[in-house]
Structures are given as C-alpha cells and as structure tokens.
Amino acid sequence: MSVDDRQRKAEHIRHLLETEGNNVHENTQVFNDGRYESTADLDDYDGLKDEARAIKEDTIERLPELLDRVTEAVETNGGTVYLADDAADANRYITEVAGGRDVVKSKSMTSEEIEVNESLEASGADVWETDLAEFVLQVADEAPSHIVAPAIHKSREEIADLFNAHFDPEEPLETAEELTRFAREYLGEKIMDAEVGMTGANFVTADTGTLALVTSEGNARKCVQATDTHIAVAGVEKLVPTVEDLQPFVELIARSGTGQDITSYISLFTPPGDSPTFDEGGELGPGDDREFHLVLIDNGRMEMREDDQLRETLYCIRCSACANSCANFQHVGGHAFGGETYSGGIATGWEAGVHSQESAAEFNDLCTGCSRCVNACPVKIDIPWINTVVRDRINQEDATEFDFLVEGLTPDEEPGGMDLQKRLFGNYATLAKLGSATAPVSNWVAGIKPAQVLMERFVGIDRQRDLPEFKRETLRKWFEARGGSRVSPADADREAVLYPDAYTNHVQVERGKAAVRVLEALGVSVRIPEVASSGRAPLSQGMIATAERHSHEAYADLAEHIDAGRDVVVIEPSDLAMFASEYEKFLPEESAERLDSNSYEIMEFVYGLLENGASSEELRAGDGERVAYHSHCQQRTLGLEAHTVAVLDELGYDVLTSETECCGMAGSFGYKQEYYELSMDVGGELESQFRTEDARDRTVVASGTSCLEQLDSLLERPSQHPVQLVDPGR
Amino acid sequence: MSAEPLTTFESSLDELGVELVQTTSDQFESTLVPLLDAPAVGTPLPFENVSLPDAVEGDPTMQELETAETGVTAAGYGIADYGSVVIQGGPDGEEPVSLYADEHVAVIAGSDVLTDMDTTFDRLAEDIRSDTGQAIIATGPSATADMGELVKGAHGPMEVTVVLLEDR
Ligand code: SF4
C-alpha cells in the first residue's frame, strides 16, 4: 500500500469512527451479549452446531443433485425455478417476470448482491423495500452497514431527521414508535397496491420446495400474501435437503445473530400459496392462482464450490455472529469492514467469491485473526482462515516479476512485489534475531524520530507506536549462562520444553525467565532448545507458504522432545493457537494431533501441575493482591482463560477479568499507520474497564505480547504476564 | 398430554409477554368474548363444537381487515420451549387475519402443544408433504429495532394472546 493509500484508509476509518462507530458499537454489543446468553440456554449448543455444519457440508457436496430435486418439487407445486448464472442473468429474468409492475420487497442480501432494484426501476417499476431498516436506507440512499440489521449505523434521531426532511409529515416524527407507525402505514399502502412480492430465502428445502424466511416484522408475510406474483431470490447455497433439516438452523440462527432465542416469524412457504389476496378493486379475494418464481443464483458460487479454500464460505447462513463478535467490526461497522455487498468477517469469502478479489482486498486487513468469531459461527466456519487465504491470494496478485531482488534478500517463501509492510511483520522472527544481535543500537535507531518517520513512510508503522525493545541477552542465552535447568531430569517429576517464541526470546525476556523459575519451583526440569518460530507472524500477513515452512521446521524441532516424553509449554497464546488450530492444515493429521495434545499454555500447565499434586506453596502467593486480567483473544477461543484465573484464585489473588473481545492490538495490526486510530479506539474499551473504580488500583496482567504492549500504551501502570506474578523469584 | 409441556409453554409465553388463557370447548365463547377489542375479525375454527362468536366477523372485507383491532385464528401447534404458535394459512384467510389486526388471538388445542423444535419439525414436515402450503412459526408479537429502539408491532400485530382448549 502506498503512503497515500494508507492515509486515505486512515481518514475513512476516522470518519466512520466519528459518525457511525457509536451506533454500530452499541447495537452489535447488544447482539453479541445476547448471543452468549441465548446460546447458553441450549441443552446441546455444540451438538446443534455439528448438525448444522454436517447438513451444509452434505448440501454443498450434493448441490447439483439437490438443484434438480428442488426444481422438480417447485414445478410439481406449480411454480417455476430459474437458475441464473450471474447477476445480469437473474436481473433480466426477474425484470421480465415483473413486467414493469410495482414490486414490494422484503429484506434480501442476495437481491442487494445482484442489485435487482436498479434493474427493475430501469424497466419503469417502482420498488419498495418494506423491511423498516432497508426502507430507511432506501430513503437515505445508503448501503447496509450490517447483514442482518442494515441500518444499524443510524440512531433514532438521525432516522427522525431523515423522515421529517424527506416526508415532511404534519407532525414531526420523534419516537421510535411514531417512526415505526409512520413507515408501517406508508408501506402498507404500497404493499396493498403492488402486484409483485419479492422475498429472499434463508433456506430452501430441496425435497418440498419450501422457503424458510427468518424475520421479525411481518413484512415478508405481507409481501407474499398481498400480491399475486411471488419472486424469491436466493443463492444456490441456501438449499437444505429436507424440511427436517431446517430444525437446527431455526434454533441457531437468531441466537447466533441478534441474540434472540427465535425471531417473531419463521415463515415456511411452499409456494404458490393460496391465502386470500387483494384483487384489483382492493377486495380480499381468492389467492389460488398465484404465480411463483424461485430464482436461484450462481454468480460465482459453483466456482467457490470447486475451490477447496473458499468452499466453506457456502456453509454460511448469514447470521452476523462473525460481525458482532469482532472488535474491529463493533467499532467501524460494515461501511469499512465490508465490500460491495457483504460485511463482517465472512464477507471476505463472499466478496472474493461473488464479486472480486479487489472488493475483498478493500477490507480484508481488518480481520486480525483474533479468532473470536470462530466459536460463535453456527456452522463452524474457520473464518480467520478464509481471511488468511484471501490475503495470501491478494499478496500473490500484488507480486510482480521485477521484484526478484527483494525476494532474494528476504527469508520467506513469498513472491517479490508483495506489500513491504506485510513482509516486514511476516518476517518478525528474523527481525527479532537481528534486533537482539544489534541491541541496544537497534533500539536507539528505532526510537529516534527520523527513523520512525522513515518506518512510517516505507512500511507504514505508525510513528505514535513505541516499537518493542529487543533485549541483547535473549532468553536462551540467559538460560545457557545460568547452566540450563536447575532441576535435573533425574530429580524431576516432569520434563518440559519451554517454547522460545520470538517475543519471549527477544523482547519479553523477563516473562520467559519467570516461566522457567515457576516450572522449576513445581519440580519440572526445563529445556529451551532452539525451535523454529511457529509461523504465526507470516500467517497473519497472509504469507501461507512461509507459515507452512515454519510449521514443518517447528514440528521437526519439537517432535523428538515429545517422543522423549517432554511436554511443550508455550507462553505466547498466538503460537499455541497455531499448534492447536492452523497446523492441522499444514501437517499430517497425526503430527498435528501429536503436537496439539502435547502442548500447553504456561498457566494451563501450571494449573495441571497443581491439580496433580504440585504444591502451590512454591509459588508467590497473592495475599489478596488485586489483579485486572486481560486474557488473549486466541487463548479464549481455545478455552484457556479459565486456567489462569483458577491458578491466580488458588494462590489468593483477587482477579477481575476483562470483558472485551480483543485488546485492539492484535499482533501487528495496531502498529499499522492506517489502523492505529481504530486500534486505539478498540483498546479504549479495555482501557475504560481497567480505569473504573474497581479496577483502578489493580495490578494489570495480560497473556499476549501484543495485549501487553497495547495495555502499556493505554494505561500508565505497567503490565505483566501472569506467570511473572506468581514467580517465586519476583 | 402431560402437564409438563403445558407448564413450559405457559412460562415461555409469559417471558414473551403473551397471555395464555385456558378454557374448555363449552366455555370457549364466554372466555373469548371479553378478550376481544372491537371490531374483531376471524377465520373458521377447526375444533369440534367450537365456533366463532357473532361478535367476530368471519368473512372480512379488506376494509374490515384493516380496521380490525382483534384477529382470531386457529393455530396448528404450540411449541412449549419457545412459546411459539404455528399458524397454518390457507384459503380461509388465517394469514391476513393473524397479520393485519393489532392483536392476534390464536386458538389452540391442548393436545397440539409440542415439546420442542425437533418434534415440531417432524410434524411440520409431514404436513408440508401432505400439502400444507404455509406454516408460520410465530413467537410473540411482530417487532422491530430498526427505528433505533425496540418497538412491538412492526408490520404485524403488537399483541398476541393464546387461548388453549384444554379438552381438545
Ligand atoms: S460465517 Fe458463520 S458467523 Fe459469520 S455470518 Fe456466516 S454463519 Fe454467521
């Protein structure tokens, strides 16, 4: 990205933070909190997710066959199915069916994807969005900022101003009730007059040709009942094999999205329907000769189905959980975190698949890979992975053949010409090595203004960020100098390899030393061998080939230790998450499994030792010390926050935990000039929680390196890793 | 039916702010009438010995539909876990009647209260295969948060009452 591009992007984000950020934040947080609550009520949340996932896998696998089945079913019912290759094809068909008649629509993202309104309007028809949020956007002439609640960026006051200016009602509208009533009446007339009703479909059953629509307002029901031609528009991926297959989705979709147990209406239409409709004179008359057209849209989806990496995107039921659970999304909304049509974490996959890689490239970097969406997704899509894959493809596309020189000089597997900023962060391990070797000079250089200005200019590191300070004496050197482990393997209860991640080895050396002392105090003999870096840094920049190479090397370095019965203990949660999740994609199943089941987060390991009889007396007791703890996003996804809290509790610390999904730093993200302000804005949430009266005097503890750096820049108090707190040598 | 789904149904409805009125088929009319805000419209009820009182217009015009305060229809099933009623719309007009009036009164047989979504979908699938063209799983009143705050009564009713026939 050029300097200008970075500045343009930073400005756009700043503008949205100021204008829309607060509304989006307030609403998505309600959705997100609701999701936690509502899914907790389910007897078997995981079981339902597995079921939903399996149904979608099966559907996409058998898609051609199911398309034939649904066509047969709809035709037997008396309707028509049109399989549209692309947007233009769909629009042509729909416009022909509508034949210039006025259309009332219920909410459908797929209809936004093909921009059917423009095409219908060009044919002389009036098109009315009857979903109230879509109606607001139609009046405002704006794009959706959220896939489920499209006008989430607008406050009640803004909507009132908009309506008062546009409709000039006798009495100015003010309350949400007045606005709703006004829109209901206004649209009620349009619905009554229109002859064509257009809906989307959240699901379409192949066996019976039934559409399932998940709504709350009742407008979709009216659009179908009040008209005599029903056109339903849906992507081909919306099929499910049978009616029974709808059940897990009906139970999951609203809980995952807006945090309601269920929406007001789940409409199961098996059209053409026979409810009475309004005849020409406006009277209620028989509705038994309705026309029904199901327009199923390919528009890139069949190709996505063939694409091993993007295929998963087709399982998406567009619930919006990946938007609501995303710290960056919560702060900027879909007008920054979105492409031509879709927004939120999974939008990268959708945009790359149905529009273009360029559309995905506009916002793909906003996914920091924090993984908070992963457990929230009702169909268990690895959303960060899809973002990584597309980032990798964008990197490749940016590459040019003239950059062989740069390529020859960098230790990665990526083609020349790729974004320098990404390349710098992706090669962090090499950088750290160099940094320590040349410390303190490297730190002086990095800390002086001219160097910071240059860094900002060439690689886009924001000059307001302090760069991590490399330590001359690395953890491994210190360990060697003290003569290795003070507990010999012969006297030890267990042997462990402390994984020397690049941060702990070169920057956060003190937490590494604390970890060694803590392990030894609990009777563990420690080793710190040289191990390749996990590949997290290049992966987060979309450098998949480089990350994969790292995975093979790191595995090779660790395998022998595992065979010798040593546990692998990891301090940096993002590296542990690599072992536990992404390595599945790079290593043979058995190898990935072996590494995963033998590696532990440091405090998880301490917890296990204490549970298995090690004495907590050997560790530094809390004596009621008040602590504010921010776990790491990926650590929480792995379910490992609780272990740290449990250990601190047991040792007598008084622990308050943070409530935010992410600290905002997310590895390299917060260093980047174009995202610095967003990163600080996201961090602001954590900052205010840790500044409340109950937290103000607490010792700040965090598990991840980047969280520690973020907290250091947000608060005056220093922060440390929990293992440093319990270090008997402290 | 066992008492259990009914208890769950009642508490689920309560959480949604939906009143559950229990009655028997011979008490139906006297139970229903006080619940109605005039003008009321309705569709024929499929339960034996149960029919709409005279106060309810059984074959409404569009005008009557639009001005109706109360709309009375039968519901095919209730779902105890969710407090939902399933409105199966057909030529008699269950769909418009349950949708246009400010309050929807759903009449349901006690034996049609099902425990959970799983059971419901098994029944719904059977119905759909034997030609029920339309089923709406309706849970509480229609609602929207699109105007900046939660409002009950968006395009559909703002109030729902469930009348349960214990002996049916
Ligand atoms: S990817 Fe998953 S969480 Fe995101 S919208 Fe799709 S189904 Fe929901």
Short mmCIF file of N, CA and C and ligand atoms in Angstrom, two decimals, chain A residues 147 256 313 315-323 343 345-346 350 373 376-381 383, ligand 1:
data_model
loop_
_atom_site.label_atom_id
_atom_site.label_comp_id
_atom_site.label_asym_id
_atom_site.label_seq_id
_atom_site.Cartn_x
_atom_site.Cartn_y
_atom_site.Cartn_z
N ILE A 147 -25.23 -7.15 7.88
CA ILE A 147 -26.00 -8.04 7.01
C ILE A 147 -27.38 -8.39 7.58
N SER A 256 -27.53 -16.92 17.32
CA SER A 256 -26.17 -16.58 16.91
C SER A 256 -26.09 -15.13 16.44
N THR A 313 -17.18 -21.08 2.78
CA THR A 313 -17.99 -19.86 2.78
C THR A 313 -19.45 -20.18 2.44
N TYR A 315 -21.21 -22.49 3.39
CA TYR A 315 -21.98 -23.03 4.51
C TYR A 315 -22.63 -21.89 5.32
N CYS A 316 -22.16 -20.70 5.06
CA CYS A 316 -22.57 -19.53 5.86
C CYS A 316 -24.07 -19.29 5.77
N ILE A 317 -24.72 -19.10 6.92
CA ILE A 317 -26.15 -18.83 6.92
C ILE A 317 -26.42 -17.35 7.18
N ARG A 318 -25.38 -16.53 7.09
CA ARG A 318 -25.52 -15.07 7.22
C ARG A 318 -26.22 -14.65 8.50
N CYS A 319 -25.72 -15.18 9.59
CA CYS A 319 -26.35 -14.87 10.87
C CYS A 319 -25.80 -13.59 11.46
N SER A 320 -24.61 -13.21 11.06
CA SER A 320 -23.91 -12.00 11.50
C SER A 320 -23.11 -12.15 12.79
N ALA A 321 -23.00 -13.35 13.33
CA ALA A 321 -22.22 -13.51 14.56
C ALA A 321 -20.77 -13.10 14.37
N CYS A 322 -20.24 -13.36 13.17
CA CYS A 322 -18.83 -13.05 12.97
C CYS A 322 -18.60 -11.54 12.87
N ALA A 323 -19.65 -10.80 12.59
CA ALA A 323 -19.53 -9.34 12.63
C ALA A 323 -19.67 -8.85 14.07
N SER A 343 -20.68 -7.77 4.61
CA SER A 343 -19.80 -7.17 5.61
C SER A 343 -19.55 -8.14 6.75
N GLY A 345 -16.72 -10.59 9.17
CA GLY A 345 -15.60 -11.50 8.96
C GLY A 345 -15.70 -12.36 7.71
N ILE A 346 -16.87 -12.96 7.48
CA ILE A 346 -17.01 -13.89 6.38
C ILE A 346 -17.15 -13.16 5.04
N TRP A 350 -17.20 -14.16 0.78
CA TRP A 350 -18.31 -13.86 -0.12
C TRP A 350 -17.89 -12.90 -1.23
N CYS A 373 -14.55 -14.96 16.47
CA CYS A 373 -15.76 -15.37 15.74
C CYS A 373 -15.86 -16.89 15.60
N ALA A 376 -18.27 -18.67 17.61
CA ALA A 376 -19.59 -18.06 17.50
C ALA A 376 -20.33 -18.53 16.26
N CYS A 377 -19.60 -19.01 15.27
CA CYS A 377 -20.22 -19.37 13.99
C CYS A 377 -21.03 -20.65 14.12
N PRO A 378 -22.31 -20.57 13.80
CA PRO A 378 -23.18 -21.74 13.98
C PRO A 378 -22.88 -22.90 13.04
N VAL A 379 -22.13 -22.63 11.98
CA VAL A 379 -21.77 -23.73 11.08
C VAL A 379 -20.26 -23.98 11.11
N LYS A 380 -19.62 -23.47 12.15
CA LYS A 380 -18.22 -23.77 12.43
C LYS A 380 -17.27 -23.48 11.27
N ILE A 381 -17.45 -22.34 10.65
CA ILE A 381 -16.55 -21.96 9.58
C ILE A 381 -15.28 -21.37 10.20
N ILE A 383 -13.41 -18.81 9.94
CA ILE A 383 -13.47 -17.51 9.27
C ILE A 383 -12.08 -16.85 9.15
S1 SF4 C 1 -19.65 -17.07 8.74
FE1 SF4 C 1 -20.71 -18.09 10.38
S2 SF4 C 1 -20.87 -16.47 11.94
FE2 SF4 C 1 -20.40 -15.42 10.04
S3 SF4 C 1 -22.38 -14.85 9.19
FE3 SF4 C 1 -21.80 -16.82 8.29
S4 SF4 C 1 -22.80 -18.34 9.60
FE4 SF4 C 1 -22.79 -16.43 10.75
#
